[in-house]
Amino acid sequence: MGELRLMKGNEAVAEAAIRAGCDGYFGYPITPQSEVMEYLMVERPYETSGMVVLQAESEVAAINMLYGGAGTGKMVMTSSSSPGVSLMQEGISYLAGAELPALIVNIVRGGPGLGTIQPSQADYFQAVKGGGHGDYHMIVYAPASVQEMADFVQIGFDVAFKYRTPVMILSDGAIGQMMEKVYLADPVARLTDEEVVARCPWASNGRPMSRGHNIITSLDLDPAGQERLNLVLQEKYREIEETEVRFEMIDCEDAEYIFVAFGLSARICQKAMQLARNKGIKVGLFRPITVFPFPKNEIRELGLKVKGMLVVEMNAGQMIEDVQLSVGCNIPIKHYGRFGGIIPTPDEVLKALEEKIIGG
Amino acid sequence: MEEKFAHPELRKPEHLVYKTTDLMVDCPLSYCPGCGHGVVHRMLMEVLEEKEIASKTIGVNPVGCSVLAYDFMNIDMLGAAHGRAPAVATAIKRLWPDHYVFTYQGDGDLAAIGTAETIHACNRGENFTIIFINNGIYGMTGGQMAPTTLPGMRTSTSPYGRDIEIMGHPLKITELIAQLPGTYYVTRQSVQTPSAVRKTKKALRKAFDLQDQKKGISFVEVVSNCNSGWKMTPVQSNIWMEENMFPVYPLGDIKVDGELVTRS
Ligand SMILES: Cc1ncc(C[n+]2csc(CCOP(=O)(O)OP(=O)(O)O)c2C)c(N)n1
Ligand code: SF4
Ligand SMILES: [Mg+2]
């Protein structure tokens, strides 16, 4: 049956986590995402569902708490914003290397350095290309609404356990802070310890004498063994690329030009599309919902039908590299970006389309 | 081994006086001959066996010479990132409160890179056991200076001896965490003689017994040798440890039943 509520994106993440049967949240305060933990501390799910909520001493500690919880088969998550997520990179790499399921929410703010607390999409490379050391990927969802912030919590946990991989929700300060109507599914009960043991036979949660001991690690000192682990990971990423791609196309059927944008930028492009269509410019929107796996094939096919693409991002040009790699160089592909916490206006976006693509 | 070499008379069960616990995996350890790590492993596994809690115990080992401890201990284990074992164990114990949880950490791991995780896990009064192997050096990476390296002690990154003016003082992290209300039992032991080994085992037993009471961290430091890193024979290293390490890191209980022990 579920329930309709008016909530901030950050609050929706927290509420969705409780309802998804999450076992543990570990985090450290940072603007613009502190509402996630604040909401959980007000709701006190540890008194109802038994979900653990803990304010860690740092993001480094928080991500390693995820490693501990995930290594025992529990559903664990954290949230942070850019500088905090930078601190988590070693831990995320360990999660990937040890093949552990976990959910990490990044409510991106402008950088580099301490940057600004205003929204940004400048952590795309970090989220999509690895971020930490070694050859690994996370599955990365880019929500464009408060509804998707909530939805990707349950979906994120599902795929994290399906593939035994860390999953990221890559959002930004605007979607984290803005209030929208959101439909919340009915709560599901947390798994019992017995159910956790049955679901995760690989996990280290106490060795019954009926099996050998389980070891959670990313270490293999033998290069051949480490290469094997890498090949297992690469195979997993190929499978993810085949099965987990999500995207949205709006008004692309008759489009001559395409905006490519994820998250908040896609919302702005939708408005720019209306303005363009009012002027008779046939423009559509391609919105990658998963940015890893990137919807390569779909955007390549679209590239065969249109005259040009404008990639709109709140960064200096990051996703555009994936668009160019997918589409090739037969049509002009240009970037329009604002940085440092500035959100582009629909008028600016339309002007950029006219100048860089149509007139260019 | 036993079967092959022991006299038939000695092989009779009634004559059995010692047997390695099945909780130690029957394989060669990665430690240098003479190193204290292996002895502590065995005591730890004996305690789990005697308490009959192996199937309810989850161990977290560090990055350091004991990075492969999970291969030697026949229980469920997680290998933590360098210094983060207390954070890893925090989540495990909170998510599995009826299980026994321990971390096993070196001095670089616990008192340098992982200082924040150590202090905060202790200060929160998490209900797990920390086993701290203090050998005053970074054994694994080839003998660099550790936070616990003694003044004047030569290591590969203090080749002329630790100069406290430049490199700071040895960190007595155990005394430090004993000050925190979240620690309930804090002790410092060693494993260079049979009687020291027995005391360490008793301390480990107490540490795990205390997890039943959920009163906070039980912390067992073991001052240990690193004969390779110290560039000594095992025997020399034990003598050097007694003469030089013990005065700076005196053995004995530091906190019992949540109360600091006053020393005469
Ligand atoms: C983030 C990170 N930094 C550095 C290292 C390299 N490293 C591995 S073990 C170690 C020191 C281990 O010393 P200690 O904790 O005292 O353990 P011991 O080997 O002496 O038992 C270092 C610096 C690492 N693995 N990870
Ligand atoms: S290097 Fe030192 S601590 Fe490491 S195994 Fe050898 S003696 Fe033990
Ligand atoms: Mg050491």
mmCIF file of N, CA, C and O in Angstrom, chain B residues 43-127:
data_model
loop_
_atom_site.group_PDB
_atom_site.id
_atom_site.type_symbol
_atom_site.label_atom_id
_atom_site.label_comp_id
_atom_site.label_asym_id
_atom_site.label_seq_id
_atom_site.Cartn_x
_atom_site.Cartn_y
_atom_site.Cartn_z
ATOM 1 N N MET B 43 47.542 -19.034 21.973
ATOM 2 C CA MET B 43 46.849 -18.777 23.241
ATOM 3 C C MET B 43 45.412 -18.326 22.976
ATOM 4 O O MET B 43 44.470 -18.744 23.637
ATOM 5 N N LEU B 44 45.289 -17.467 21.986
ATOM 6 C CA LEU B 44 43.971 -16.932 21.638
ATOM 7 C C LEU B 44 43.036 -18.065 21.209
ATOM 8 O O LEU B 44 41.890 -18.173 21.681
ATOM 9 N N MET B 45 43.536 -18.945 20.349
ATOM 10 C CA MET B 45 42.686 -20.030 19.866
ATOM 11 C C MET B 45 42.377 -21.011 21.001
ATOM 12 O O MET B 45 41.287 -21.567 21.069
ATOM 13 N N GLU B 46 43.323 -21.219 21.901
ATOM 14 C CA GLU B 46 43.056 -22.108 23.047
ATOM 15 C C GLU B 46 41.946 -21.540 23.925
ATOM 16 O O GLU B 46 41.086 -22.271 24.406
ATOM 17 N N VAL B 47 41.968 -20.236 24.096
ATOM 18 C CA VAL B 47 40.920 -19.612 24.915
ATOM 19 C C VAL B 47 39.547 -19.818 24.263
ATOM 20 O O VAL B 47 38.567 -20.181 24.929
ATOM 21 N N LEU B 48 39.468 -19.620 22.947
ATOM 22 C CA LEU B 48 38.184 -19.804 22.255
ATOM 23 C C LEU B 48 37.728 -21.262 22.371
ATOM 24 O O LEU B 48 36.540 -21.545 22.546
ATOM 25 N N GLU B 49 38.703 -22.180 22.276
ATOM 26 C CA GLU B 49 38.355 -23.599 22.367
ATOM 27 C C GLU B 49 37.856 -23.944 23.766
ATOM 28 O O GLU B 49 36.816 -24.574 23.922
ATOM 29 N N GLU B 50 38.581 -23.489 24.756
ATOM 30 C CA GLU B 50 38.197 -23.817 26.137
ATOM 31 C C GLU B 50 36.872 -23.177 26.511
ATOM 32 O O GLU B 50 36.080 -23.747 27.256
ATOM 33 N N LYS B 51 36.627 -21.989 25.995
ATOM 34 C CA LYS B 51 35.345 -21.326 26.273
ATOM 35 C C LYS B 51 34.222 -21.863 25.375
ATOM 36 O O LYS B 51 33.052 -21.518 25.563
ATOM 37 N N GLU B 52 34.605 -22.683 24.401
ATOM 38 C CA GLU B 52 33.639 -23.257 23.444
ATOM 39 C C GLU B 52 32.827 -22.173 22.737
ATOM 40 O O GLU B 52 31.598 -22.244 22.656
ATOM 41 N N ILE B 53 33.529 -21.178 22.247
ATOM 42 C CA ILE B 53 32.832 -20.069 21.594
ATOM 43 C C ILE B 53 33.320 -19.846 20.159
ATOM 44 O O ILE B 53 32.994 -18.821 19.550
ATOM 45 N N ALA B 54 34.094 -20.804 19.631
ATOM 46 C CA ALA B 54 34.687 -20.587 18.302
ATOM 47 C C ALA B 54 33.622 -20.277 17.251
ATOM 48 O O ALA B 54 33.803 -19.416 16.389
ATOM 49 N N SER B 55 32.486 -20.964 17.325
ATOM 50 C CA SER B 55 31.473 -20.780 16.286
ATOM 51 C C SER B 55 30.712 -19.463 16.472
ATOM 52 O O SER B 55 29.945 -19.059 15.606
ATOM 53 N N LYS B 56 30.931 -18.814 17.597
ATOM 54 C CA LYS B 56 30.265 -17.528 17.826
ATOM 55 C C LYS B 56 31.273 -16.394 17.891
ATOM 56 O O LYS B 56 30.993 -15.332 18.436
ATOM 57 N N THR B 57 32.460 -16.640 17.350
ATOM 58 C CA THR B 57 33.503 -15.614 17.415
ATOM 59 C C THR B 57 33.822 -15.110 16.012
ATOM 60 O O THR B 57 33.912 -15.892 15.069
ATOM 61 N N ILE B 58 33.966 -13.798 15.891
ATOM 62 C CA ILE B 58 34.370 -13.183 14.628
ATOM 63 C C ILE B 58 35.625 -12.360 14.909
ATOM 64 O O ILE B 58 35.622 -11.497 15.788
ATOM 65 N N GLY B 59 36.691 -12.669 14.179
ATOM 66 C CA GLY B 59 37.961 -11.983 14.399
ATOM 67 C C GLY B 59 38.242 -10.979 13.296
ATOM 68 O O GLY B 59 37.820 -11.155 12.152
ATOM 69 N N VAL B 60 38.940 -9.916 13.671
ATOM 70 C CA VAL B 60 39.356 -8.917 12.682
ATOM 71 C C VAL B 60 40.869 -8.768 12.782
ATOM 72 O O VAL B 60 41.382 -8.416 13.845
ATOM 73 N N ASN B 61 41.570 -9.096 11.706
ATOM 74 C CA ASN B 61 43.026 -8.946 11.762
ATOM 75 C C ASN B 61 43.458 -7.753 10.926
ATOM 76 O O ASN B 61 42.694 -7.220 10.128
ATOM 77 N N PRO B 62 44.688 -7.298 11.142
ATOM 78 C CA PRO B 62 45.106 -5.999 10.625
ATOM 79 C C PRO B 62 45.926 -6.130 9.361
ATOM 80 O O PRO B 62 46.049 -7.212 8.789
ATOM 81 N N VAL B 63 46.509 -5.005 8.947
ATOM 82 C CA VAL B 63 47.624 -5.054 8.011
ATOM 83 C C VAL B 63 48.882 -4.879 8.856
ATOM 84 O O VAL B 63 48.978 -3.965 9.656
ATOM 85 N N GLY B 64 49.803 -5.782 8.674
ATOM 86 C CA GLY B 64 50.991 -5.894 9.507
ATOM 87 C C GLY B 64 51.459 -7.320 9.316
ATOM 88 O O GLY B 64 50.921 -8.032 8.451
ATOM 89 N N CYS B 65 52.409 -7.771 10.116
ATOM 90 C CA CYS B 65 52.872 -9.150 9.930
ATOM 91 C C CYS B 65 51.732 -10.152 10.096
ATOM 92 O O CYS B 65 51.750 -11.222 9.527
ATOM 93 N N SER B 66 50.718 -9.800 10.892
ATOM 94 C CA SER B 66 49.603 -10.719 11.112
ATOM 95 C C SER B 66 48.500 -10.553 10.068
ATOM 96 O O SER B 66 47.356 -10.942 10.294
ATOM 97 N N VAL B 67 48.843 -10.014 8.910
ATOM 98 C CA VAL B 67 47.844 -9.806 7.849
ATOM 99 C C VAL B 67 47.258 -11.139 7.377
ATOM 100 O O VAL B 67 46.134 -11.192 6.880
ATOM 101 N N LEU B 68 48.026 -12.218 7.566
ATOM 102 C CA LEU B 68 47.517 -13.533 7.151
ATOM 103 C C LEU B 68 46.971 -14.341 8.319
ATOM 104 O O LEU B 68 46.710 -15.540 8.182
ATOM 105 N N ALA B 69 46.779 -13.702 9.471
ATOM 106 C CA ALA B 69 46.295 -14.438 10.651
ATOM 107 C C ALA B 69 45.012 -15.206 10.344
ATOM 108 O O ALA B 69 44.771 -16.276 10.901
ATOM 109 N N TYR B 70 44.206 -14.685 9.418
ATOM 110 C CA TYR B 70 42.947 -15.383 9.096
ATOM 111 C C TYR B 70 43.193 -16.741 8.461
ATOM 112 O O TYR B 70 42.296 -17.584 8.441
ATOM 113 N N ASP B 71 44.384 -16.935 7.902
ATOM 114 C CA ASP B 71 44.693 -18.260 7.353
ATOM 115 C C ASP B 71 45.046 -19.257 8.455
ATOM 116 O O ASP B 71 44.960 -20.460 8.255
ATOM 117 N N PHE B 72 45.488 -18.745 9.603
ATOM 118 C CA PHE B 72 45.989 -19.626 10.665
ATOM 119 C C PHE B 72 44.937 -19.913 11.725
ATOM 120 O O PHE B 72 45.047 -20.881 12.466
ATOM 121 N N MET B 73 43.956 -19.041 11.840
ATOM 122 C CA MET B 73 42.927 -19.195 12.869
ATOM 123 C C MET B 73 41.695 -19.791 12.199
ATOM 124 O O MET B 73 41.152 -19.209 11.265
ATOM 125 N N ASN B 74 41.272 -20.914 12.723
ATOM 126 C CA ASN B 74 40.199 -21.655 12.057
ATOM 127 C C ASN B 74 38.818 -21.147 12.470
ATOM 128 O O ASN B 74 37.943 -21.920 12.865
ATOM 129 N N ILE B 75 38.642 -19.860 12.388
ATOM 130 C CA ILE B 75 37.365 -19.228 12.729
ATOM 131 C C ILE B 75 37.052 -18.202 11.642
ATOM 132 O O ILE B 75 37.909 -17.868 10.839
ATOM 133 N N ASP B 76 35.819 -17.678 11.641
ATOM 134 C CA ASP B 76 35.458 -16.649 10.664
ATOM 135 C C ASP B 76 36.219 -15.362 10.961
ATOM 136 O O ASP B 76 36.246 -14.897 12.103
ATOM 137 N N MET B 77 36.816 -14.793 9.920
ATOM 138 C CA MET B 77 37.657 -13.609 10.122
ATOM 139 C C MET B 77 37.453 -12.603 8.987
ATOM 140 O O MET B 77 37.036 -12.958 7.890
ATOM 141 N N LEU B 78 37.796 -11.363 9.294
ATOM 142 C CA LEU B 78 37.834 -10.316 8.276
ATOM 143 C C LEU B 78 39.196 -9.632 8.343
ATOM 144 O O LEU B 78 39.677 -9.308 9.429
ATOM 145 N N GLY B 79 39.798 -9.407 7.198
ATOM 146 C CA GLY B 79 41.053 -8.656 7.140
ATOM 147 C C GLY B 79 40.725 -7.189 6.936
ATOM 148 O O GLY B 79 40.170 -6.804 5.918
ATOM 149 N N ALA B 80 41.060 -6.365 7.926
ATOM 150 C CA ALA B 80 40.718 -4.944 7.858
ATOM 151 C C ALA B 80 41.800 -4.159 7.130
ATOM 152 O O ALA B 80 42.940 -4.607 7.016
ATOM 153 N N ALA B 81 41.441 -2.966 6.678
ATOM 154 C CA ALA B 81 42.445 -2.044 6.139
ATOM 155 C C ALA B 81 43.358 -1.603 7.285
ATOM 156 O O ALA B 81 42.986 -1.680 8.460
ATOM 157 N N HIS B 82 44.545 -1.114 6.950
ATOM 158 C CA HIS B 82 45.568 -0.754 7.935
ATOM 159 C C HIS B 82 45.018 0.256 8.951
ATOM 160 O O HIS B 82 44.661 1.378 8.579
ATOM 161 N N GLY B 83 44.909 -0.166 10.191
ATOM 162 C CA GLY B 83 44.471 0.724 11.267
ATOM 163 C C GLY B 83 42.988 0.730 11.559
ATOM 164 O O GLY B 83 42.552 1.280 12.568
ATOM 165 N N ARG B 84 42.182 0.122 10.703
ATOM 166 C CA ARG B 84 40.720 0.302 10.831
ATOM 167 C C ARG B 84 40.004 -0.827 11.553
ATOM 168 O O ARG B 84 38.765 -0.842 11.611
ATOM 169 N N ALA B 85 40.749 -1.774 12.073
ATOM 170 C CA ALA B 85 40.104 -2.926 12.712
ATOM 171 C C ALA B 85 39.091 -2.536 13.794
ATOM 172 O O ALA B 85 38.016 -3.136 13.861
ATOM 173 N N PRO B 86 39.373 -1.523 14.631
ATOM 174 C CA PRO B 86 38.365 -1.195 15.654
ATOM 175 C C PRO B 86 37.047 -0.682 15.058
ATOM 176 O O PRO B 86 35.974 -0.911 15.642
ATOM 177 N N ALA B 87 37.116 0.002 13.923
ATOM 178 C CA ALA B 87 35.878 0.452 13.273
ATOM 179 C C ALA B 87 35.138 -0.751 12.701
ATOM 180 O O ALA B 87 33.917 -0.884 12.846
ATOM 181 N N VAL B 88 35.887 -1.658 12.073
ATOM 182 C CA VAL B 88 35.288 -2.869 11.507
ATOM 183 C C VAL B 88 34.609 -3.671 12.623
ATOM 184 O O VAL B 88 33.455 -4.095 12.509
ATOM 185 N N ALA B 89 35.335 -3.831 13.731
ATOM 186 C CA ALA B 89 34.808 -4.624 14.846
ATOM 187 C C ALA B 89 33.621 -3.944 15.520
ATOM 188 O O ALA B 89 32.699 -4.607 16.003
ATOM 189 N N THR B 90 33.624 -2.621 15.532
ATOM 190 C CA THR B 90 32.496 -1.879 16.119
ATOM 191 C C THR B 90 31.191 -2.274 15.436
ATOM 192 O O THR B 90 30.193 -2.605 16.085
ATOM 193 N N ALA B 91 31.220 -2.231 14.100
ATOM 194 C CA ALA B 91 29.996 -2.557 13.361
ATOM 195 C C ALA B 91 29.617 -4.014 13.587
ATOM 196 O O ALA B 91 28.438 -4.332 13.791
ATOM 197 N N ILE B 92 30.607 -4.891 13.578
ATOM 198 C CA ILE B 92 30.297 -6.320 13.722
ATOM 199 C C ILE B 92 29.629 -6.575 15.073
ATOM 200 O O ILE B 92 28.590 -7.228 15.160
ATOM 201 N N LYS B 93 30.239 -6.028 16.127
ATOM 202 C CA LYS B 93 29.694 -6.317 17.467
ATOM 203 C C LYS B 93 28.303 -5.707 17.626
ATOM 204 O O LYS B 93 27.426 -6.288 18.244
ATOM 205 N N ARG B 94 28.094 -4.534 17.049
ATOM 206 C CA ARG B 94 26.765 -3.924 17.188
ATOM 207 C C ARG B 94 25.706 -4.672 16.383
ATOM 208 O O ARG B 94 24.538 -4.708 16.769
ATOM 209 N N LEU B 95 26.143 -5.265 15.273
ATOM 210 C CA LEU B 95 25.180 -5.988 14.439
ATOM 211 C C LEU B 95 25.014 -7.439 14.889
ATOM 212 O O LEU B 95 24.019 -8.083 14.549
ATOM 213 N N TRP B 96 25.989 -7.955 15.630
ATOM 214 C CA TRP B 96 25.927 -9.323 16.159
ATOM 215 C C TRP B 96 26.258 -9.282 17.651
ATOM 216 O O TRP B 96 27.297 -9.815 18.080
ATOM 217 N N PRO B 97 25.384 -8.658 18.453
ATOM 218 C CA PRO B 97 25.746 -8.406 19.851
ATOM 219 C C PRO B 97 25.962 -9.676 20.678
ATOM 220 O O PRO B 97 26.612 -9.614 21.718
ATOM 221 N N ASP B 98 25.444 -10.794 20.221
ATOM 222 C CA ASP B 98 25.623 -12.027 20.996
ATOM 223 C C ASP B 98 26.883 -12.785 20.604
ATOM 224 O O ASP B 98 27.170 -13.849 21.149
ATOM 225 N N HIS B 99 27.611 -12.261 19.638
ATOM 226 C CA HIS B 99 28.845 -12.920 19.224
ATOM 227 C C HIS B 99 30.042 -12.337 19.972
ATOM 228 O O HIS B 99 29.972 -11.253 20.543
ATOM 229 N N TYR B 100 31.127 -13.083 19.970
ATOM 230 C CA TYR B 100 32.385 -12.594 20.527
ATOM 231 C C TYR B 100 33.192 -12.016 19.374
ATOM 232 O O TYR B 100 33.301 -12.638 18.320
ATOM 233 N N VAL B 101 33.720 -10.825 19.590
ATOM 234 C CA VAL B 101 34.442 -10.136 18.520
ATOM 235 C C VAL B 101 35.792 -9.674 19.061
ATOM 236 O O VAL B 101 35.881 -9.217 20.204
ATOM 237 N N PHE B 102 36.833 -9.846 18.264
ATOM 238 C CA PHE B 102 38.135 -9.311 18.672
ATOM 239 C C PHE B 102 38.849 -8.691 17.486
ATOM 240 O O PHE B 102 38.588 -9.033 16.336
ATOM 241 N N THR B 103 39.737 -7.743 17.814
ATOM 242 C CA THR B 103 40.704 -7.266 16.830
ATOM 243 C C THR B 103 42.077 -7.718 17.284
ATOM 244 O O THR B 103 42.322 -7.906 18.472
ATOM 245 N N TYR B 104 42.952 -7.911 16.325
ATOM 246 C CA TYR B 104 44.331 -8.310 16.589
ATOM 247 C C TYR B 104 45.177 -7.322 15.807
ATOM 248 O O TYR B 104 45.090 -7.275 14.584
ATOM 249 N N GLN B 105 45.967 -6.476 16.489
ATOM 250 C CA GLN B 105 46.613 -5.355 15.799
ATOM 251 C C GLN B 105 48.050 -5.124 16.253
ATOM 252 O O GLN B 105 48.367 -5.305 17.429
ATOM 253 N N GLY B 106 48.872 -4.675 15.335
ATOM 254 C CA GLY B 106 50.241 -4.282 15.668
ATOM 255 C C GLY B 106 50.294 -2.844 16.156
ATOM 256 O O GLY B 106 49.276 -2.149 16.189
ATOM 257 N N ASP B 107 51.499 -2.385 16.518
ATOM 258 C CA ASP B 107 51.619 -1.038 17.084
ATOM 259 C C ASP B 107 51.450 0.042 16.022
ATOM 260 O O ASP B 107 50.851 1.083 16.281
ATOM 261 N N GLY B 108 51.968 -0.205 14.816
ATOM 262 C CA GLY B 108 51.763 0.783 13.758
ATOM 263 C C GLY B 108 50.282 0.881 13.434
ATOM 264 O O GLY B 108 49.723 1.968 13.280
ATOM 265 N N ASP B 109 49.648 -0.274 13.361
ATOM 266 C CA ASP B 109 48.230 -0.355 13.022
ATOM 267 C C ASP B 109 47.364 0.342 14.073
ATOM 268 O O ASP B 109 46.529 1.178 13.757
ATOM 269 N N LEU B 110 47.616 0.012 15.331
ATOM 270 C CA LEU B 110 46.738 0.470 16.409
ATOM 271 C C LEU B 110 47.079 1.867 16.909
ATOM 272 O O LEU B 110 46.192 2.630 17.278
ATOM 273 N N ALA B 111 48.395 2.196 16.930
ATOM 274 C CA ALA B 111 48.809 3.427 17.616
ATOM 275 C C ALA B 111 49.317 4.512 16.677
ATOM 276 O O ALA B 111 49.689 5.587 17.143
ATOM 277 N N ALA B 112 49.364 4.237 15.361
ATOM 278 C CA ALA B 112 49.740 5.311 14.433
ATOM 279 C C ALA B 112 48.562 5.570 13.502
ATOM 280 O O ALA B 112 47.700 6.388 13.787
ATOM 281 N N ILE B 113 48.478 4.791 12.442
ATOM 282 C CA ILE B 113 47.455 5.081 11.419
ATOM 283 C C ILE B 113 46.039 4.899 11.961
ATOM 284 O O ILE B 113 45.108 5.555 11.516
ATOM 285 N N GLY B 114 45.885 4.013 12.954
ATOM 286 C CA GLY B 114 44.538 3.726 13.465
ATOM 287 C C GLY B 114 44.254 4.352 14.821
ATOM 288 O O GLY B 114 43.315 3.934 15.512
ATOM 289 N N THR B 115 45.017 5.358 15.212
ATOM 290 C CA THR B 115 44.846 5.942 16.554
ATOM 291 C C THR B 115 43.410 6.415 16.781
ATOM 292 O O THR B 115 42.823 6.167 17.840
ATOM 293 N N ALA B 116 42.844 7.081 15.805
ATOM 294 C CA ALA B 116 41.499 7.623 15.995
ATOM 295 C C ALA B 116 40.488 6.497 16.197
ATOM 296 O O ALA B 116 39.643 6.556 17.102
ATOM 297 N N GLU B 117 40.589 5.461 15.365
ATOM 298 C CA GLU B 117 39.645 4.347 15.485
ATOM 299 C C GLU B 117 39.808 3.652 16.833
ATOM 300 O O GLU B 117 38.832 3.254 17.473
ATOM 301 N N THR B 118 41.062 3.508 17.277
ATOM 302 C CA THR B 118 41.318 2.857 18.564
ATOM 303 C C THR B 118 40.687 3.651 19.701
ATOM 304 O O THR B 118 39.927 3.119 20.516
ATOM 305 N N ILE B 119 41.004 4.945 19.745
ATOM 306 C CA ILE B 119 40.537 5.768 20.861
ATOM 307 C C ILE B 119 39.013 5.857 20.870
ATOM 308 O O ILE B 119 38.385 5.743 21.920
ATOM 309 N N HIS B 120 38.420 6.012 19.709
ATOM 310 C CA HIS B 120 36.966 6.190 19.701
ATOM 311 C C HIS B 120 36.214 4.893 19.979
ATOM 312 O O HIS B 120 35.173 4.920 20.639
ATOM 313 N N ALA B 121 36.737 3.770 19.510
ATOM 314 C CA ALA B 121 36.078 2.504 19.848
ATOM 315 C C ALA B 121 36.172 2.292 21.357
ATOM 316 O O ALA B 121 35.199 1.883 22.010
ATOM 317 N N CYS B 122 37.340 2.592 21.931
ATOM 318 C CA CYS B 122 37.515 2.451 23.382
ATOM 319 C C CYS B 122 36.603 3.425 24.122
ATOM 320 O O CYS B 122 35.969 3.085 25.114
ATOM 321 N N ASN B 123 36.523 4.637 23.629
ATOM 322 C CA ASN B 123 35.736 5.651 24.327
ATOM 323 C C ASN B 123 34.234 5.393 24.238
ATOM 324 O O ASN B 123 33.482 5.745 25.143
ATOM 325 N N ARG B 124 33.804 4.758 23.156
ATOM 326 C CA ARG B 124 32.376 4.408 23.052
ATOM 327 C C ARG B 124 32.038 3.215 23.929
ATOM 328 O O ARG B 124 30.875 2.879 24.098
ATOM 329 N N GLY B 125 33.068 2.555 24.434
ATOM 330 C CA GLY B 125 32.814 1.387 25.272
ATOM 331 C C GLY B 125 32.261 0.221 24.487
ATOM 332 O O GLY B 125 31.374 -0.498 24.945
ATOM 333 N N GLU B 126 32.783 0.043 23.269
ATOM 334 C CA GLU B 126 32.335 -1.104 22.473
ATOM 335 C C GLU B 126 32.662 -2.394 23.234
ATOM 336 O O GLU B 126 33.641 -2.448 23.976
ATOM 337 N N ASN B 127 31.857 -3.404 23.018
ATOM 338 C CA ASN B 127 32.025 -4.636 23.801
ATOM 339 C C ASN B 127 32.807 -5.698 23.051
ATOM 340 O O ASN B 127 32.303 -6.789 22.803
#
